[in-house]
mmCIF file of C-alpha atoms in Angstrom:
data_model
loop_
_atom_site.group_PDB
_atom_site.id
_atom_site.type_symbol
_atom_site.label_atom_id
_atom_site.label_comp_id
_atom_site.label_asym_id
_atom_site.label_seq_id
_atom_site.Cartn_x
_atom_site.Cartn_y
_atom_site.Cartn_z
ATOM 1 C CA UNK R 768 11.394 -80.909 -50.785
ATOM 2 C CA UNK R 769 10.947 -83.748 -53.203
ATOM 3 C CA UNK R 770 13.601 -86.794 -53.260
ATOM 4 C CA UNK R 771 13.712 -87.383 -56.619
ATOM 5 C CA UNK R 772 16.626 -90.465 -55.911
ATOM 6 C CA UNK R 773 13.584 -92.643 -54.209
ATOM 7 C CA UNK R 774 11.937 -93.684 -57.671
ATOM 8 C CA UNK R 775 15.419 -94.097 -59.363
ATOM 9 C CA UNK R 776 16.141 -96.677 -56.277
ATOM 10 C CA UNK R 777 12.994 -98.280 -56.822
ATOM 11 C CA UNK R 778 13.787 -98.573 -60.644
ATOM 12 C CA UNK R 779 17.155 -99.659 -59.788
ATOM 13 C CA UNK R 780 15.327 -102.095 -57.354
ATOM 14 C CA UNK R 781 13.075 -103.606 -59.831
ATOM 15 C CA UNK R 782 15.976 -104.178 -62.617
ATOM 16 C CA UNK R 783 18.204 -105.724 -60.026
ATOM 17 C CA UNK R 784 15.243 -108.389 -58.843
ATOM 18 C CA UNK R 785 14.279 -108.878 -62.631
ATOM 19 C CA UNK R 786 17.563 -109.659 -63.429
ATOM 20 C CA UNK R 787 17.875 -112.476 -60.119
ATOM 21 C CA UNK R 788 15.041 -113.756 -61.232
ATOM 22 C CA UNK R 789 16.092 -114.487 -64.641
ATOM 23 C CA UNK R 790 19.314 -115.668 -63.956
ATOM 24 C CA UNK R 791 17.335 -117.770 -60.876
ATOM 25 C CA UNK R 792 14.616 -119.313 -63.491
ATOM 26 C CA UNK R 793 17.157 -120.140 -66.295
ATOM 27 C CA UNK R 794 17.468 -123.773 -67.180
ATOM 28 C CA UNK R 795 14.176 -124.241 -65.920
ATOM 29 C CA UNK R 796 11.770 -125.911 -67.934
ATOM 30 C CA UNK R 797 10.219 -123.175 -70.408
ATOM 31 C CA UNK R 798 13.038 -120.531 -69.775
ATOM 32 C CA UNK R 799 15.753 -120.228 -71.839
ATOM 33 C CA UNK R 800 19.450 -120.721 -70.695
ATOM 34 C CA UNK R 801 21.371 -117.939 -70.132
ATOM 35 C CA UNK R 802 22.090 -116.052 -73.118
ATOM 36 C CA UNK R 803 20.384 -118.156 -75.093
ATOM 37 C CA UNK R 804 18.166 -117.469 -77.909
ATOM 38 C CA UNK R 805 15.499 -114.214 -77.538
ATOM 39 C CA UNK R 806 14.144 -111.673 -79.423
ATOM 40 C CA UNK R 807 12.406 -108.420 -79.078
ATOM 41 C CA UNK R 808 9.839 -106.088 -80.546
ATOM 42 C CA UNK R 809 9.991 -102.411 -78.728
ATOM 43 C CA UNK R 810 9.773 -98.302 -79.236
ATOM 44 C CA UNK R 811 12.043 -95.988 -80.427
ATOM 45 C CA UNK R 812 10.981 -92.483 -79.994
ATOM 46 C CA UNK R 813 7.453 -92.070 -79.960
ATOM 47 C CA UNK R 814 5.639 -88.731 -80.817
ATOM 48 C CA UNK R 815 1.772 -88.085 -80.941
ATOM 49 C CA UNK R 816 0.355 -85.087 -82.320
ATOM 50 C CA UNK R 817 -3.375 -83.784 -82.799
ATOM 51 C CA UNK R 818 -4.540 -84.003 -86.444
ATOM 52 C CA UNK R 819 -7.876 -83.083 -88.498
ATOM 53 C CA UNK R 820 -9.739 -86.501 -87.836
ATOM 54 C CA UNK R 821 -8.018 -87.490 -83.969
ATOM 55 C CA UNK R 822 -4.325 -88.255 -83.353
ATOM 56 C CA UNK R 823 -1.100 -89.133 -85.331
ATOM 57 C CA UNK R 824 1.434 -91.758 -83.414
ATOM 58 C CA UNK R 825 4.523 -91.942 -84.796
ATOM 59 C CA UNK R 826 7.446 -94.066 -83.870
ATOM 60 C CA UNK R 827 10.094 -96.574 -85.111
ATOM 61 C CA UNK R 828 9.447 -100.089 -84.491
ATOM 62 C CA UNK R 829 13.149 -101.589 -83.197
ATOM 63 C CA UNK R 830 13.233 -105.350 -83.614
ATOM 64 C CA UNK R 831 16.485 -107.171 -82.210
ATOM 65 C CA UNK R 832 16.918 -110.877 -81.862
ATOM 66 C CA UNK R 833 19.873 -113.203 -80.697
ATOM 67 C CA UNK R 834 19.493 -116.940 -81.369
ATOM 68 C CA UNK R 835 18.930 -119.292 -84.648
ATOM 69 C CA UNK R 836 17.578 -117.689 -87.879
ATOM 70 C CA UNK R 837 14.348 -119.526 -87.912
ATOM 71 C CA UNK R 838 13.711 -118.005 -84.886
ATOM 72 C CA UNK R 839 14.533 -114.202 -85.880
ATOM 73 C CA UNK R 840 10.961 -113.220 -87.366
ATOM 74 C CA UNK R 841 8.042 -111.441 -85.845
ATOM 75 C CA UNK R 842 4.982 -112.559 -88.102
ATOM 76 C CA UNK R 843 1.457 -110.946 -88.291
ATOM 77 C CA UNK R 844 2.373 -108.133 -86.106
ATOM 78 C CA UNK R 845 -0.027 -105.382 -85.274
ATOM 79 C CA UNK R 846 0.637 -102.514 -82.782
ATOM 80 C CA UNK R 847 -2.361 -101.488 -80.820
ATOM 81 C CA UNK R 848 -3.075 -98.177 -78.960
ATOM 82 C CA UNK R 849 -5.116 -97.728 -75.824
ATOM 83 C CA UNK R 850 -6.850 -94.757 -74.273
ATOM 84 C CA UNK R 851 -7.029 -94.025 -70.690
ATOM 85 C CA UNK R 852 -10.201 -96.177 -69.754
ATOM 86 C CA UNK R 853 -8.441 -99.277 -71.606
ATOM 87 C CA UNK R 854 -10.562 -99.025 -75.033
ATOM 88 C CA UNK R 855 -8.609 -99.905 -78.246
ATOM 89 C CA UNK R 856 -8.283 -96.313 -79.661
ATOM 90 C CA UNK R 857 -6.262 -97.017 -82.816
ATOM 91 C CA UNK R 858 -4.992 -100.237 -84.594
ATOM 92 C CA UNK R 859 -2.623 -101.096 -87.271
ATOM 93 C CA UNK R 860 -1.384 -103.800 -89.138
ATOM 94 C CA UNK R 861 2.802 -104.199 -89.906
ATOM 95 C CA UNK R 862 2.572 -107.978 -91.276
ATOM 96 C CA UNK R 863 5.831 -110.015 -91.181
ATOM 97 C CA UNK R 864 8.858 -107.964 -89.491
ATOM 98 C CA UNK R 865 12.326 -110.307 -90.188
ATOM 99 C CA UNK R 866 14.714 -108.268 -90.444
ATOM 100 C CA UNK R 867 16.613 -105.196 -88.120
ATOM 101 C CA UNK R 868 17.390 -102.380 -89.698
ATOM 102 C CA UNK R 869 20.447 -100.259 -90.575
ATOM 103 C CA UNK R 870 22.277 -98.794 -87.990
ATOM 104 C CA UNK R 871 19.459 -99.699 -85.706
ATOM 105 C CA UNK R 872 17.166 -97.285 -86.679
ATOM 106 C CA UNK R 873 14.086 -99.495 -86.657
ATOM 107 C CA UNK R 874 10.966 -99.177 -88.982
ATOM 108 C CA UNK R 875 9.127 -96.049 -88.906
ATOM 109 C CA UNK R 876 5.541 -96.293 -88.378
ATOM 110 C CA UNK R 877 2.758 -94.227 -88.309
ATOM 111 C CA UNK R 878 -1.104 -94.241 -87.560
ATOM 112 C CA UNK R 879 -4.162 -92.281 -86.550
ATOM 113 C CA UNK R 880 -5.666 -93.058 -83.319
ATOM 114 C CA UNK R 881 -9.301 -91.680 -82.667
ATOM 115 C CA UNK R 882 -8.478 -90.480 -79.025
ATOM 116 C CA UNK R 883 -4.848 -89.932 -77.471
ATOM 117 C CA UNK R 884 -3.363 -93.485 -76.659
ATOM 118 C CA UNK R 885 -1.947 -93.353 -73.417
ATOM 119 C CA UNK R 886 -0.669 -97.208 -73.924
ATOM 120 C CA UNK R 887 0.723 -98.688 -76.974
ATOM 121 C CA UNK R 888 2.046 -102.041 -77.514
ATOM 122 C CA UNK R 889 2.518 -105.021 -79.730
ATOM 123 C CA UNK R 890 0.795 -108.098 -81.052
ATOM 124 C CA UNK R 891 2.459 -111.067 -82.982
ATOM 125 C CA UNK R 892 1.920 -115.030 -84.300
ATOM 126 C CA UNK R 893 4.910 -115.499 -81.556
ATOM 127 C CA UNK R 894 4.202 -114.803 -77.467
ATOM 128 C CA UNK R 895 5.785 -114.390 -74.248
ATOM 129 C CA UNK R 896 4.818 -117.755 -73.739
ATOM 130 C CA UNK R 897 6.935 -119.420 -76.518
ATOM 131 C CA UNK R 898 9.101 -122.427 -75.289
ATOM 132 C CA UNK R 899 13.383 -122.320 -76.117
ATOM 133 C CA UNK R 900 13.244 -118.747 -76.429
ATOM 134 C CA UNK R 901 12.641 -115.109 -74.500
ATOM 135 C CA UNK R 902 9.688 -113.336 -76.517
ATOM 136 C CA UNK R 903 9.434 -110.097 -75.500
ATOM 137 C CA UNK R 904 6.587 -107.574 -77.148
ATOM 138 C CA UNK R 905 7.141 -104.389 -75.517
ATOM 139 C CA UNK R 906 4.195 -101.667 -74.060
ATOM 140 C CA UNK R 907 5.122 -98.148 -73.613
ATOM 141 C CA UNK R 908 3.067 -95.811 -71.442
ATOM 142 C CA UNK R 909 2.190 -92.653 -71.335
ATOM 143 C CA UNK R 910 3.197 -89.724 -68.396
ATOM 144 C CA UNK R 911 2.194 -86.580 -68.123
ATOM 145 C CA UNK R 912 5.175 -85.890 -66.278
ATOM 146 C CA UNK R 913 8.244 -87.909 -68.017
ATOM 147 C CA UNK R 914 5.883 -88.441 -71.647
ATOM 148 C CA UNK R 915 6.454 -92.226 -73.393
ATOM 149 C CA UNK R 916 7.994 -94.701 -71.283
ATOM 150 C CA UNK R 917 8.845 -97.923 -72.580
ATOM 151 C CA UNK R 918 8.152 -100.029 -68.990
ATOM 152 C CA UNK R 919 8.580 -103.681 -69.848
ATOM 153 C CA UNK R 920 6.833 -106.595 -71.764
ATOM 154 C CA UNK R 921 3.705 -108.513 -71.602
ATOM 155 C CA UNK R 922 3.789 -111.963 -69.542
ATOM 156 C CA UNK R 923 2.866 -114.837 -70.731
ATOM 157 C CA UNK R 924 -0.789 -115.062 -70.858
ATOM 158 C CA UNK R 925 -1.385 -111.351 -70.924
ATOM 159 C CA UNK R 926 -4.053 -110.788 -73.153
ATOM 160 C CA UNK R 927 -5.134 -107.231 -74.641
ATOM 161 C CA UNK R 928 -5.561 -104.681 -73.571
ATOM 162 C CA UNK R 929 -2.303 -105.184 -71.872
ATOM 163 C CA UNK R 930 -2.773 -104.588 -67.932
ATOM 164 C CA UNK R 931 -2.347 -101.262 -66.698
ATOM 165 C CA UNK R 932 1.744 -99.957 -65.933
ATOM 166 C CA UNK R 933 3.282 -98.017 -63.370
ATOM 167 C CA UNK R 934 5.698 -95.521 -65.893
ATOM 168 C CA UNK R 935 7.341 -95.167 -62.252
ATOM 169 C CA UNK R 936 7.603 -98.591 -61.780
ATOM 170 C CA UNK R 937 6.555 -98.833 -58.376
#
């Protein structure tokens, strides 16, 4: 019989450290204070279907921020898709992104990918590793078991492709 509790302990696990260690690195120099200024590009619901000339991705772009105005825009933004072996499958440019949308609903977006991504994520002027504020440009991966799974962000000096993540977070 399978214990299907274990991985929701481990996720459990992992969100309870991540959160220590933010609260343990804040007022650090380079990390924000606590609830201080962030902001966030990340998935809504993500669906990929096969197509005449490869794959159609289709998703809403969410963008939330907290913090000073001149700090709420994403600029240059691209999302990227990634296939199993790591190769950039599918790319596509957004441009600036300042604003969140009604209700939350995000921007919907929607490209062709040559081969099925099994990774997507974001690109942006800004980075994890900007100073005074928490950056965060999502990745979402694909299982065959659960589907998309947005897992976390890209650190700071993470370049693309993104490194490869556990969708069980283990």
């Amino acid at each position: 019989m399978t214990n299907v509790t274990e991985p929701v302990r481990r996720r459990r696990l992992l969100a309870t450290v991540g959160a220590s260690l933010t609260v343990a690195t804040a007022g650090c120099e380079g990390f924000p204070e606590p609830g201080g200024p962030w902001r966030q590009l990340t998935f809504g619901t993500i669906q990929v279907e096969e197509g005449e000339n490869g794959w159609v991705v289709s998703f809403t772009l969410r963008k939330q921020h907290q913090g000073p105005e001149d700090l709420k825009a994403f600029h240059d933004v691209r999302v990227h898709g990634y296939g199993r072996d790591r190769t950039e499958v599918c790319s596509k440019r957004i441009g600036t992104i300042e604003d969140e949308y009604p209700g939350g609903s995000g921007l919907p977006v929607e490209m062709e990918c040559l081969a099925f991504p099994t990774m997507l994520t974001y690109s942006a002027a800004e980075s994890p590793c900007d100073e005074n504020i928490t950056t965060t440009l999502s990745v979402a991966v694909y299982d065959e078991e659960d589907g998309w799974l947005v897992v976390e962000g890209r650190d700071c000096g993470e370049g693309l492709p993104p490194e490869p993540r556990d969708p069980g977070g283990e």
